[in-house]
Coordinates of C-alpha atoms in Angstrom, one line a residue:
M1 CA -222.3 -112.3 -76.8
T2 CA -224.2 -109.1 -77.9
T3 CA -227.9 -109.0 -77.2
T4 CA -230.2 -106.8 -79.3
P5 CA -232.4 -104.5 -77.2
G6 CA -236.1 -105.3 -77.2
P7 CA -238.8 -103.0 -78.3
I8 CA -239.3 -99.8 -76.3
R9 CA -242.5 -99.8 -74.2
A10 CA -244.6 -96.8 -73.0
G11 CA -243.0 -95.2 -70.0
Q12 CA -239.7 -97.0 -70.5
D13 CA -236.4 -94.9 -70.6
V14 CA -234.9 -94.8 -74.0
Q15 CA -231.5 -96.2 -73.1
W16 CA -230.6 -97.5 -76.6
R17 CA -230.7 -95.8 -80.0
R18 CA -230.5 -97.5 -83.3
C19 CA -228.2 -95.8 -85.9
A20 CA -230.2 -95.0 -89.1
S21 CA -227.0 -95.5 -91.1
C22 CA -225.3 -98.7 -90.0
G23 CA -228.1 -100.2 -87.9
A24 CA -226.0 -100.5 -84.7
Y25 CA -227.6 -100.1 -81.3
I26 CA -225.8 -97.5 -79.2
Y27 CA -226.2 -97.0 -75.5
G28 CA -227.8 -93.6 -75.0
K29 CA -225.3 -92.2 -72.6
R30 CA -222.4 -93.3 -74.8
L31 CA -224.1 -91.5 -77.7
D32 CA -224.5 -88.4 -75.6
R33 CA -220.8 -88.5 -74.7
N34 CA -220.0 -88.8 -78.4
R35 CA -221.9 -85.7 -79.3
K36 CA -224.8 -87.7 -80.8
V37 CA -222.4 -89.2 -83.4
C38 CA -222.5 -93.0 -84.0
P39 CA -219.2 -94.4 -82.7
E40 CA -219.4 -97.3 -85.3
C41 CA -220.0 -95.4 -88.6
Q42 CA -219.7 -91.7 -87.6
F43 CA -223.3 -91.0 -88.6
H44 CA -224.4 -87.6 -87.2
F45 CA -227.8 -87.8 -85.5
R46 CA -229.9 -84.7 -85.6
I47 CA -229.7 -82.6 -82.5
P48 CA -232.0 -79.7 -81.2
P49 CA -230.7 -76.1 -81.1
D50 CA -230.0 -76.0 -77.3
V51 CA -227.8 -79.1 -77.6
R52 CA -226.1 -77.6 -80.6
I53 CA -225.3 -74.4 -78.8
A54 CA -224.1 -76.2 -75.7
Q55 CA -221.6 -78.1 -77.9
L56 CA -220.2 -74.9 -79.5
A57 CA -220.5 -72.2 -76.9
D58 CA -218.4 -71.4 -73.9
A59 CA -220.2 -72.8 -70.8
G60 CA -222.9 -70.4 -69.6
S61 CA -222.2 -67.8 -72.3
F62 CA -225.4 -68.2 -74.3
E63 CA -228.1 -65.5 -73.8
A64 CA -231.2 -66.1 -75.8
F65 CA -233.0 -63.2 -77.5
P66 CA -236.6 -62.8 -76.3
D67 CA -239.0 -65.3 -78.0
S68 CA -241.3 -62.4 -78.8
Y69 CA -242.3 -63.2 -82.4
A70 CA -245.4 -65.4 -82.6
P71 CA -246.5 -67.1 -85.8
R72 CA -249.9 -66.2 -87.2
D73 CA -252.3 -67.9 -89.6
L74 CA -252.6 -65.1 -92.1
L75 CA -253.9 -67.3 -94.9
G76 CA -256.4 -69.4 -93.1
F77 CA -254.4 -72.4 -94.4
R78 CA -255.7 -75.9 -93.9
D79 CA -254.5 -79.2 -95.2
S80 CA -255.3 -82.4 -93.2
K81 CA -255.5 -80.1 -90.2
P82 CA -255.6 -76.3 -89.7
Y83 CA -252.3 -74.5 -89.5
P84 CA -253.0 -73.2 -86.0
D85 CA -253.3 -76.8 -84.8
R86 CA -250.0 -77.7 -86.4
L87 CA -248.3 -74.7 -84.7
R88 CA -249.8 -75.7 -81.3
D89 CA -248.5 -79.2 -81.7
A90 CA -245.0 -78.1 -82.6
Q91 CA -244.9 -75.5 -79.8
A92 CA -245.9 -78.1 -77.3
R93 CA -243.3 -80.6 -78.6
T94 CA -240.4 -78.1 -78.7
G95 CA -241.2 -75.6 -76.0
R96 CA -240.6 -72.6 -78.4
Q97 CA -242.7 -70.3 -80.4
D98 CA -241.2 -71.3 -83.8
A99 CA -238.4 -73.1 -85.6
V100 CA -235.5 -70.9 -84.5
L101 CA -233.4 -70.1 -81.5
A102 CA -231.2 -67.0 -81.5
G103 CA -229.0 -65.1 -79.1
R104 CA -225.5 -64.1 -78.2
M105 CA -222.7 -66.4 -77.1
S106 CA -219.0 -66.8 -77.0
V107 CA -216.5 -69.3 -78.4
R108 CA -213.1 -69.4 -76.7
G109 CA -213.9 -65.9 -75.4
R110 CA -214.9 -64.4 -78.7
Q111 CA -218.4 -62.9 -78.8
L112 CA -220.8 -63.6 -81.7
V113 CA -224.5 -63.7 -82.6
V114 CA -226.1 -67.0 -83.4
A115 CA -229.4 -68.2 -84.9
V116 CA -230.1 -72.0 -85.1
L117 CA -233.0 -73.6 -86.9
D118 CA -235.0 -76.5 -85.2
F119 CA -235.9 -79.3 -87.6
T120 CA -238.3 -80.8 -85.1
F121 CA -240.5 -77.7 -85.4
M122 CA -242.4 -78.3 -88.7
G123 CA -239.2 -79.4 -90.5
G124 CA -237.4 -76.2 -89.6
S125 CA -239.4 -74.5 -92.3
M126 CA -238.9 -70.8 -92.8
G127 CA -242.0 -68.7 -92.2
T128 CA -242.3 -65.1 -91.2
V129 CA -241.1 -65.7 -87.6
V130 CA -237.9 -67.6 -88.7
G131 CA -237.2 -64.9 -91.3
E132 CA -237.7 -62.0 -88.9
T133 CA -235.6 -63.8 -86.2
V134 CA -232.7 -64.4 -88.6
A135 CA -233.0 -60.8 -89.9
A136 CA -233.1 -59.5 -86.3
A137 CA -229.9 -61.5 -85.5
A138 CA -228.2 -60.0 -88.5
R139 CA -229.3 -56.5 -87.4
T140 CA -227.9 -57.1 -83.9
A141 CA -224.6 -58.4 -85.4
L142 CA -224.4 -55.3 -87.6
A143 CA -225.1 -52.9 -84.7
E144 CA -222.6 -54.5 -82.4
R145 CA -220.0 -55.4 -85.0
L146 CA -220.1 -59.1 -84.0
P147 CA -219.7 -62.1 -86.3
L148 CA -223.0 -63.9 -87.2
L149 CA -223.2 -67.7 -87.1
L150 CA -226.2 -69.3 -88.9
I151 CA -226.9 -73.0 -88.3
A152 CA -229.5 -74.4 -90.7
A153 CA -231.6 -77.5 -90.6
S154 CA -234.7 -77.0 -92.7
G155 CA -236.9 -78.4 -95.4
G156 CA -237.3 -75.0 -96.9
A157 CA -240.0 -72.3 -97.0
R158 CA -243.2 -72.9 -94.9
M159 CA -246.0 -73.6 -97.4
Q160 CA -248.7 -72.8 -94.8
E161 CA -247.6 -69.1 -95.0
G162 CA -247.6 -68.9 -98.8
A163 CA -245.9 -66.0 -100.6
L164 CA -245.2 -64.4 -97.2
S165 CA -242.8 -67.2 -96.6
L166 CA -241.2 -66.8 -100.0
M167 CA -240.5 -63.1 -99.1
Q168 CA -238.3 -64.2 -96.2
M169 CA -235.7 -65.3 -98.7
A170 CA -235.3 -61.7 -99.8
K171 CA -235.6 -60.4 -96.3
T172 CA -232.8 -62.5 -94.9
S173 CA -230.6 -62.2 -97.9
Q174 CA -230.6 -58.4 -97.8
W175 CA -229.4 -58.4 -94.2
I176 CA -226.6 -60.8 -95.1
A177 CA -225.8 -58.2 -97.9
A178 CA -225.7 -55.5 -95.3
L179 CA -223.3 -57.4 -93.1
R180 CA -221.1 -58.1 -96.2
E181 CA -221.0 -54.4 -97.0
A182 CA -220.1 -53.6 -93.4
R183 CA -217.3 -56.3 -93.4
V184 CA -218.9 -58.2 -90.6
P185 CA -218.2 -61.9 -90.9
V186 CA -221.0 -64.4 -91.5
I187 CA -220.4 -68.1 -91.0
N188 CA -222.8 -70.8 -92.1
L189 CA -223.0 -74.3 -90.6
N190 CA -225.4 -76.4 -92.6
T191 CA -226.7 -79.6 -91.1
D192 CA -229.1 -82.4 -92.2
P193 CA -231.2 -81.4 -94.0
T194 CA -230.9 -77.9 -95.5
F195 CA -233.1 -77.4 -98.6
G196 CA -235.4 -75.0 -100.5
G197 CA -235.9 -71.4 -99.5
V198 CA -233.3 -71.7 -96.7
S199 CA -230.5 -73.1 -98.8
A200 CA -231.3 -70.6 -101.6
S201 CA -231.0 -67.7 -99.3
F202 CA -229.1 -67.1 -96.0
A203 CA -227.8 -70.7 -95.6
M204 CA -225.4 -70.4 -98.5
L205 CA -224.4 -66.7 -98.4
G206 CA -221.9 -66.7 -95.6
D207 CA -218.3 -65.7 -96.0
V208 CA -217.4 -69.2 -94.9
V209 CA -219.9 -72.1 -95.5
L210 CA -219.4 -75.3 -93.5
A211 CA -221.4 -78.5 -93.3
E212 CA -221.7 -81.6 -91.2
P213 CA -220.7 -84.9 -92.6
G214 CA -223.4 -86.8 -94.5
S215 CA -225.8 -83.8 -94.4
L216 CA -228.2 -83.5 -97.3
L217 CA -228.0 -80.0 -98.8
G218 CA -229.6 -78.6 -101.9
F219 CA -232.4 -76.7 -103.5
A220 CA -234.9 -79.3 -104.5
G221 CA -235.1 -82.4 -102.4
P222 CA -234.4 -85.9 -103.9
Q223 CA -238.0 -86.9 -103.7
V224 CA -239.1 -83.7 -105.5
I225 CA -236.5 -84.3 -108.2
R226 CA -237.6 -87.9 -108.8
N227 CA -241.3 -87.1 -108.9
T228 CA -240.9 -83.9 -111.0
I229 CA -238.5 -84.9 -113.7
R230 CA -238.2 -88.7 -113.2
Q231 CA -234.4 -88.5 -113.0
E232 CA -232.3 -91.1 -111.3
L233 CA -229.9 -89.6 -108.8
P234 CA -226.3 -90.7 -108.4
S235 CA -224.9 -92.1 -105.2
G236 CA -224.1 -89.5 -102.6
F237 CA -226.0 -86.8 -104.5
Q238 CA -226.6 -83.6 -102.5
S239 CA -224.5 -84.9 -99.6
A240 CA -222.2 -82.4 -97.9
E241 CA -219.3 -84.3 -99.4
F242 CA -220.9 -83.9 -102.9
L243 CA -221.3 -80.2 -102.4
L244 CA -217.6 -79.9 -101.3
E245 CA -216.5 -81.7 -104.4
H246 CA -218.7 -79.4 -106.6
G247 CA -217.3 -76.2 -105.1
M248 CA -220.4 -75.1 -103.1
I249 CA -219.0 -75.2 -99.6
D250 CA -215.7 -74.6 -97.9
A251 CA -215.4 -77.6 -95.7
V252 CA -217.1 -80.7 -94.2
V253 CA -216.5 -80.5 -90.5
P254 CA -217.2 -83.4 -88.1
R255 CA -219.2 -82.4 -85.0
E256 CA -216.2 -83.1 -82.7
S257 CA -214.1 -80.5 -84.6
Q258 CA -216.8 -77.8 -85.1
R259 CA -216.0 -75.8 -81.9
E260 CA -212.3 -75.7 -82.7
Q261 CA -212.9 -74.8 -86.4
L262 CA -215.2 -72.0 -85.4
A263 CA -212.8 -70.7 -82.8
R264 CA -210.0 -70.6 -85.4
L265 CA -212.1 -68.8 -87.9
L266 CA -213.2 -66.2 -85.4
A267 CA -209.6 -65.7 -84.4
L268 CA -208.4 -65.3 -88.0
L269 CA -211.3 -63.0 -88.9
G270 CA -210.9 -61.0 -85.7
P271 CA -208.5 -58.0 -85.1
S272 CA -204.9 -58.5 -86.3
V273 CA -201.8 -57.4 -84.4
P274 CA -199.5 -56.1 -87.1
E275 CA -196.4 -57.9 -85.7
L276 CA -194.7 -59.8 -88.4
P277 CA -191.9 -62.4 -88.0
E278 CA -188.3 -61.2 -88.2
G279 CA -187.1 -60.4 -91.7
S280 CA -183.4 -60.7 -92.3
G281 CA -181.5 -58.5 -94.7
N282 CA -180.1 -61.4 -96.8
S283 CA -183.5 -63.0 -97.4
V284 CA -184.2 -60.8 -100.4
L285 CA -181.5 -60.0 -102.9
T286 CA -182.0 -56.9 -105.0
H287 CA -179.1 -57.5 -107.3
P288 CA -178.6 -60.3 -109.9
V289 CA -177.3 -63.6 -108.6
P290 CA -174.3 -65.2 -110.4
S291 CA -175.0 -68.7 -111.6
T292 CA -173.0 -71.5 -113.2
R293 CA -176.2 -73.1 -114.5
T294 CA -177.4 -72.8 -118.0
T295 CA -180.9 -71.3 -118.5
R296 CA -182.2 -74.8 -119.5
E297 CA -180.7 -76.3 -116.3
T298 CA -182.5 -73.6 -114.2
V299 CA -185.8 -74.4 -115.9
A300 CA -185.3 -78.1 -115.2
L301 CA -184.6 -77.3 -111.5
A302 CA -187.7 -75.1 -111.3
R303 CA -189.7 -78.0 -112.5
D304 CA -188.2 -80.6 -110.2
I305 CA -191.2 -82.4 -108.6
Q306 CA -189.4 -82.6 -105.3
R307 CA -189.4 -78.8 -104.9
P308 CA -191.6 -77.6 -102.0
T309 CA -195.3 -77.2 -102.9
T310 CA -197.5 -74.4 -101.8
L311 CA -199.2 -76.4 -99.1
E312 CA -195.7 -77.2 -97.7
Y313 CA -194.7 -73.6 -97.7
I314 CA -198.0 -72.8 -95.9
G315 CA -197.2 -75.4 -93.3
Y316 CA -193.7 -73.9 -92.7
V317 CA -194.4 -70.2 -93.1
F318 CA -197.7 -69.5 -91.3
D319 CA -198.7 -70.0 -87.7
D320 CA -202.3 -71.2 -88.5
F321 CA -204.2 -72.0 -91.7
V322 CA -207.8 -72.7 -92.5
G323 CA -208.3 -73.9 -96.0
L324 CA -211.3 -72.6 -97.9
H325 CA -212.7 -74.4 -101.0
G326 CA -214.8 -74.1 -104.1
D327 CA -215.8 -71.5 -106.6
R328 CA -219.5 -71.6 -105.6
A329 CA -220.4 -72.6 -109.1
F330 CA -218.8 -75.8 -110.4
G331 CA -216.0 -77.4 -108.4
D332 CA -213.1 -77.3 -106.1
D333 CA -209.9 -77.3 -108.1
E334 CA -207.0 -78.9 -106.3
A335 CA -204.5 -77.2 -108.6
L336 CA -205.2 -74.0 -106.8
V337 CA -205.4 -73.8 -103.0
G338 CA -206.2 -71.0 -100.6
G339 CA -207.5 -70.0 -97.2
I340 CA -206.9 -67.7 -94.2
A341 CA -203.7 -67.9 -92.3
R342 CA -201.8 -66.1 -89.5
F343 CA -198.5 -64.5 -90.2
G344 CA -197.1 -63.5 -86.9
G345 CA -199.9 -61.4 -85.5
Q346 CA -201.4 -60.5 -88.9
S347 CA -204.2 -62.5 -90.6
V348 CA -203.7 -62.9 -94.3
V349 CA -205.3 -64.7 -97.3
V350 CA -203.0 -67.2 -98.9
L351 CA -203.3 -68.4 -102.5
G352 CA -201.2 -70.7 -104.5
H353 CA -200.8 -73.2 -107.3
Q354 CA -200.4 -76.7 -106.0
K355 CA -198.5 -79.6 -107.5
G356 CA -197.2 -82.8 -105.9
H357 CA -194.3 -85.1 -105.5
D358 CA -195.6 -88.3 -107.0
T359 CA -197.8 -89.4 -109.8
A360 CA -201.0 -89.7 -107.6
E361 CA -200.5 -86.2 -106.2
L362 CA -199.6 -84.7 -109.6
V363 CA -202.7 -86.2 -111.2
R364 CA -204.9 -85.0 -108.3
S365 CA -203.6 -81.5 -108.7
N366 CA -203.7 -81.6 -112.5
F367 CA -199.9 -81.0 -112.5
G368 CA -200.5 -77.5 -111.1
M369 CA -202.6 -76.4 -114.1
P370 CA -205.8 -74.8 -112.8
N371 CA -209.1 -75.0 -114.5
P372 CA -211.5 -71.9 -114.5
E373 CA -213.0 -73.0 -111.2
G374 CA -209.5 -72.8 -109.6
Y375 CA -209.1 -69.2 -110.7
R376 CA -212.7 -68.4 -109.7
K377 CA -211.9 -69.8 -106.2
A378 CA -208.9 -67.5 -106.1
L379 CA -211.1 -64.6 -107.3
R380 CA -213.6 -65.4 -104.5
L381 CA -210.8 -65.3 -101.9
M382 CA -209.3 -62.1 -103.3
R383 CA -212.6 -60.4 -102.7
F384 CA -212.8 -62.0 -99.3
A385 CA -209.4 -60.5 -98.5
D386 CA -210.5 -57.1 -99.7
R387 CA -213.7 -57.3 -97.7
F388 CA -211.9 -58.0 -94.4
G389 CA -208.8 -55.9 -95.0
L390 CA -206.4 -58.9 -95.1
P391 CA -203.2 -58.8 -97.1
V392 CA -202.8 -61.4 -99.9
I393 CA -199.8 -63.6 -100.2
A394 CA -199.7 -65.7 -103.4
F395 CA -197.3 -68.6 -104.3
I396 CA -196.9 -69.1 -108.1
D397 CA -195.8 -72.5 -109.4
T398 CA -197.6 -73.5 -112.6
P399 CA -196.6 -74.5 -116.2
G400 CA -199.7 -72.5 -117.1
A401 CA -203.5 -72.7 -117.0
F402 CA -205.1 -75.9 -118.1
P403 CA -205.8 -75.8 -121.9
G404 CA -208.4 -78.5 -122.1
I405 CA -211.8 -78.5 -123.8
G406 CA -213.7 -78.3 -120.5
A407 CA -211.6 -75.4 -119.4
E408 CA -212.4 -73.5 -122.6
E409 CA -216.1 -74.3 -122.3
R410 CA -216.2 -73.0 -118.7
G411 CA -214.5 -69.7 -119.5
Q412 CA -210.7 -70.1 -118.8
S413 CA -209.8 -66.7 -120.3
V414 CA -212.6 -64.9 -118.5
A415 CA -211.6 -66.5 -115.1
I416 CA -207.9 -65.5 -115.6
A417 CA -208.8 -62.0 -116.8
E418 CA -211.1 -61.4 -113.8
C419 CA -208.3 -62.5 -111.4
I420 CA -205.8 -60.1 -113.0
L421 CA -208.4 -57.3 -112.9
E422 CA -209.3 -58.0 -109.3
L423 CA -205.7 -58.0 -108.0
S424 CA -205.2 -54.7 -109.7
R425 CA -207.9 -53.1 -107.6
L426 CA -207.5 -54.7 -104.2
R427 CA -207.2 -52.2 -101.4
V428 CA -204.9 -54.5 -99.4
P429 CA -201.2 -55.3 -99.8
V430 CA -200.4 -58.1 -102.3
V431 CA -197.1 -60.0 -102.4
S432 CA -196.5 -62.8 -104.8
V433 CA -193.6 -65.3 -104.8
V434 CA -192.6 -67.4 -107.8
T435 CA -191.4 -70.6 -106.2
G436 CA -191.0 -72.8 -109.3
E437 CA -192.6 -72.3 -112.7
G438 CA -194.2 -69.0 -113.6
G439 CA -196.0 -70.0 -116.8
S440 CA -197.8 -67.3 -118.8
G441 CA -201.3 -65.9 -117.9
G442 CA -201.9 -68.8 -115.6
A443 CA -199.1 -67.5 -113.4
L444 CA -199.9 -63.8 -113.8
A445 CA -203.5 -64.5 -112.5
L446 CA -201.8 -64.6 -109.0
G447 CA -199.0 -62.2 -109.9
V448 CA -200.4 -58.7 -110.1
A449 CA -198.8 -57.6 -106.8
N450 CA -197.3 -54.6 -105.0
S451 CA -194.1 -56.6 -104.8
V452 CA -193.1 -59.8 -106.7
L453 CA -190.4 -62.1 -105.4
I454 CA -188.8 -65.0 -107.1
L455 CA -186.8 -68.0 -105.8
E456 CA -183.3 -68.1 -107.2
N457 CA -183.9 -71.2 -109.3
A458 CA -187.5 -70.4 -110.4
Y459 CA -188.5 -68.8 -113.7
Y460 CA -191.3 -66.6 -115.1
S461 CA -192.1 -66.4 -118.7
V462 CA -194.8 -65.5 -121.3
I463 CA -194.6 -69.1 -122.7
S464 CA -192.7 -72.3 -121.9
P465 CA -189.4 -72.7 -123.7
E466 CA -190.9 -75.8 -125.5
G467 CA -193.9 -73.8 -126.6
C468 CA -191.7 -70.9 -127.8
S469 CA -189.5 -73.3 -129.7
T470 CA -192.4 -75.1 -131.3
I471 CA -194.0 -71.9 -132.6
L472 CA -190.8 -70.3 -133.9
F473 CA -188.8 -73.3 -135.1
G474 CA -191.6 -75.9 -135.7
T475 CA -190.1 -78.3 -133.1
A476 CA -189.5 -78.4 -129.4
E477 CA -185.9 -79.4 -129.9
H478 CA -184.6 -75.8 -129.6
A479 CA -186.1 -75.3 -126.2
G480 CA -182.7 -74.4 -124.7
R481 CA -182.2 -71.7 -127.3
A482 CA -185.7 -70.4 -126.7
A483 CA -185.1 -70.3 -122.9
D484 CA -182.0 -68.2 -123.4
A485 CA -183.8 -65.8 -125.7
L486 CA -186.8 -65.4 -123.3
R487 CA -184.6 -64.0 -120.5
L488 CA -186.7 -65.9 -117.9
T489 CA -184.3 -66.5 -115.0
A490 CA -184.5 -64.7 -111.7
S491 CA -181.5 -62.4 -112.4
E492 CA -182.7 -61.5 -115.9
L493 CA -186.2 -60.8 -114.6
L494 CA -184.7 -58.6 -111.9
R495 CA -182.8 -56.6 -114.5
L496 CA -186.0 -56.1 -116.4
G497 CA -187.9 -55.0 -113.3
V498 CA -190.4 -57.8 -113.7
V499 CA -189.5 -59.0 -110.2
D500 CA -188.5 -56.9 -107.2
G501 CA -186.2 -59.3 -105.4
I502 CA -184.6 -62.8 -105.4
V503 CA -185.0 -65.2 -102.6
P504 CA -181.8 -67.3 -102.3
E505 CA -182.0 -71.1 -102.3
P506 CA -179.6 -73.8 -101.0
P507 CA -176.8 -74.5 -103.4
D508 CA -178.4 -77.6 -104.9
G509 CA -182.0 -76.2 -105.0
A510 CA -185.0 -75.6 -102.7
H511 CA -185.9 -79.3 -102.6
T512 CA -182.7 -80.3 -100.9
A513 CA -183.5 -78.3 -97.8
P514 CA -187.2 -77.4 -98.0
H515 CA -187.5 -76.2 -94.4
T516 CA -184.5 -73.9 -94.7
T517 CA -185.9 -72.5 -97.9
A518 CA -189.3 -71.9 -96.4
L519 CA -187.8 -70.0 -93.5
T520 CA -185.9 -67.8 -96.0
V521 CA -189.2 -67.3 -97.8
K522 CA -190.9 -66.4 -94.5
S523 CA -188.2 -63.9 -93.7
A524 CA -188.5 -62.4 -97.2
L525 CA -192.2 -62.1 -97.0
A526 CA -192.0 -60.4 -93.6
R527 CA -189.4 -57.9 -94.9
T528 CA -191.5 -57.2 -98.0
L529 CA -194.9 -57.0 -96.4
A530 CA -194.0 -54.8 -93.4
P531 CA -193.7 -51.4 -95.3
L532 CA -196.9 -52.2 -97.3
L533 CA -199.0 -52.4 -94.1
D534 CA -198.4 -48.7 -93.5
L535 CA -200.0 -47.7 -96.8
S536 CA -203.6 -46.8 -97.3
G537 CA -205.9 -48.7 -99.7
E538 CA -205.6 -45.9 -102.3
Q539 CA -201.8 -45.8 -102.0
L540 CA -201.6 -49.6 -102.5
V541 CA -203.8 -49.5 -105.6
D542 CA -201.9 -46.5 -107.0
A543 CA -198.5 -48.1 -106.4
R544 CA -199.6 -51.4 -108.0
R545 CA -200.9 -49.5 -111.0
R546 CA -197.7 -47.5 -111.4
R547 CA -195.7 -50.7 -111.1
Y548 CA -197.3 -52.2 -114.2
D549 CA -197.6 -48.9 -116.1
R550 CA -193.8 -48.8 -116.3
F551 CA -193.6 -51.9 -118.5
G552 CA -193.2 -50.5 -122.0
D553 CA -192.9 -46.9 -120.9
P554 CA -189.5 -45.7 -122.4
Q555 CA -189.0 -43.3 -119.6
L556 CA -189.5 -45.9 -116.8
Q557 CA -188.6 -49.3 -118.3
P558 CA -184.8 -50.1 -117.9
V559 CA -182.9 -51.0 -121.0
V560 CA -180.4 -53.8 -120.6
D561 CA -177.3 -54.4 -122.7
W562 CA -177.4 -58.2 -122.6
E563 CA -173.8 -58.5 -123.6
T564 CA -172.6 -56.7 -120.6
H565 CA -175.8 -56.9 -118.5
D566 CA -175.5 -53.2 -117.9
E567 CA -178.8 -51.2 -117.3
H568 CA -179.3 -47.8 -118.7

């Protein structure tokens, strides 16, 4: 029989804590062992900065910066009590000058600078001391070329410091900008709650933005919204999970996994060792492959829903992968996936269209047809790759970009055009692999590369055979004839110079031996990427530009006699 703990009396040790989410009473030591996470419902209790750092840092590695900035009452502010009295109360309760703790620490041996806000100090509000401390942490990270970790828990700007508090939004943001320009990684971990001037400045500007489960994150708090515009809020509004769904953060990471996730990110964003996996000579064919299949049969094989997906290739090809999510504006499109991975000793950014093997997966990924937010996520990761000097590897498998009303309203053409433009100017190697369908501009948005490979039974085309048939013949019945005319198979594309190499598949298709196919793709990528790593940024951009300039240039574009397949 379970007994409910009685009321806590003065002087009594607090041995039991009541969960604010599920109402369960938890023995204090058990809660401590569980990192202050309710074992019944996984509710994350708020924790002070020193506990947070102890959970993340290598033992004994944290060295605090001097607590030398003291808050001042520059406005003579008074509400129910004078501001100096509020400061003295908060200082006595927390033992620190203001609502921030900063210093250096290491995670799995990797050094970084950290600044953590303390919600118990006046709601973690950002006044001049918090702003200056965060800026000083950024300056240290910049001077020492160390990653910066910012952990937020704040109600926003500190009203008692008026417009001076408002200016901290600009002050902290400009130092994040300086780190971005210097290619020094910034990682945000936002906890409950993160609002106002903090969320609208440094807390959402990191290269990677993480959040704790169930944390409330946003600009205006729920109470402010209700009282200001009298609007009813949906269930889960402004939760970390809500923000992930709406493309604002990269991941929701439980407390038990945060140290591991941080260590992986620091490793992937740290120095690379340009040691690629072995690349065999027969993994990339640079001559046409004889086939007994008709073009229409090849198209059907490219569309087979059992073919390996991008996420499956990622699992087979790379040694580690941390998925990044969201376009930071509208949503996280599951039709386009991406993140940072390790390829041998080299960190890379991986992008790809994602499909599925059953109805539920296909519906969730919109049948591999990205919306604008998918392409804007890709665009964000392309710029991420360029900032940190990481090669881009893209997997293409889409019937085309989604043609729906919402996609048009949110700028589908602009999103695709920006991806094509951005790929053309990246100062890092870009390798694309057509693994299934290569449909129109939706495919080319990931296909402007230094080298383009294609699987033996994939295709790449300006339009689907059905679409071509419908436009030219008024019906989709002539799709086979259209497929032949479009010259969209691997061998024909190789003759045209649209692709640079063919990756062989098992006799009955990639889906019959996905692991074997993926290993061949891995070898092909290694062989293709290796020489690109020796080129400068300018050489890579110039080579990419020349690659696409040749299409339509009569002096560079091969002419193929399709009766004999001879090039001249």
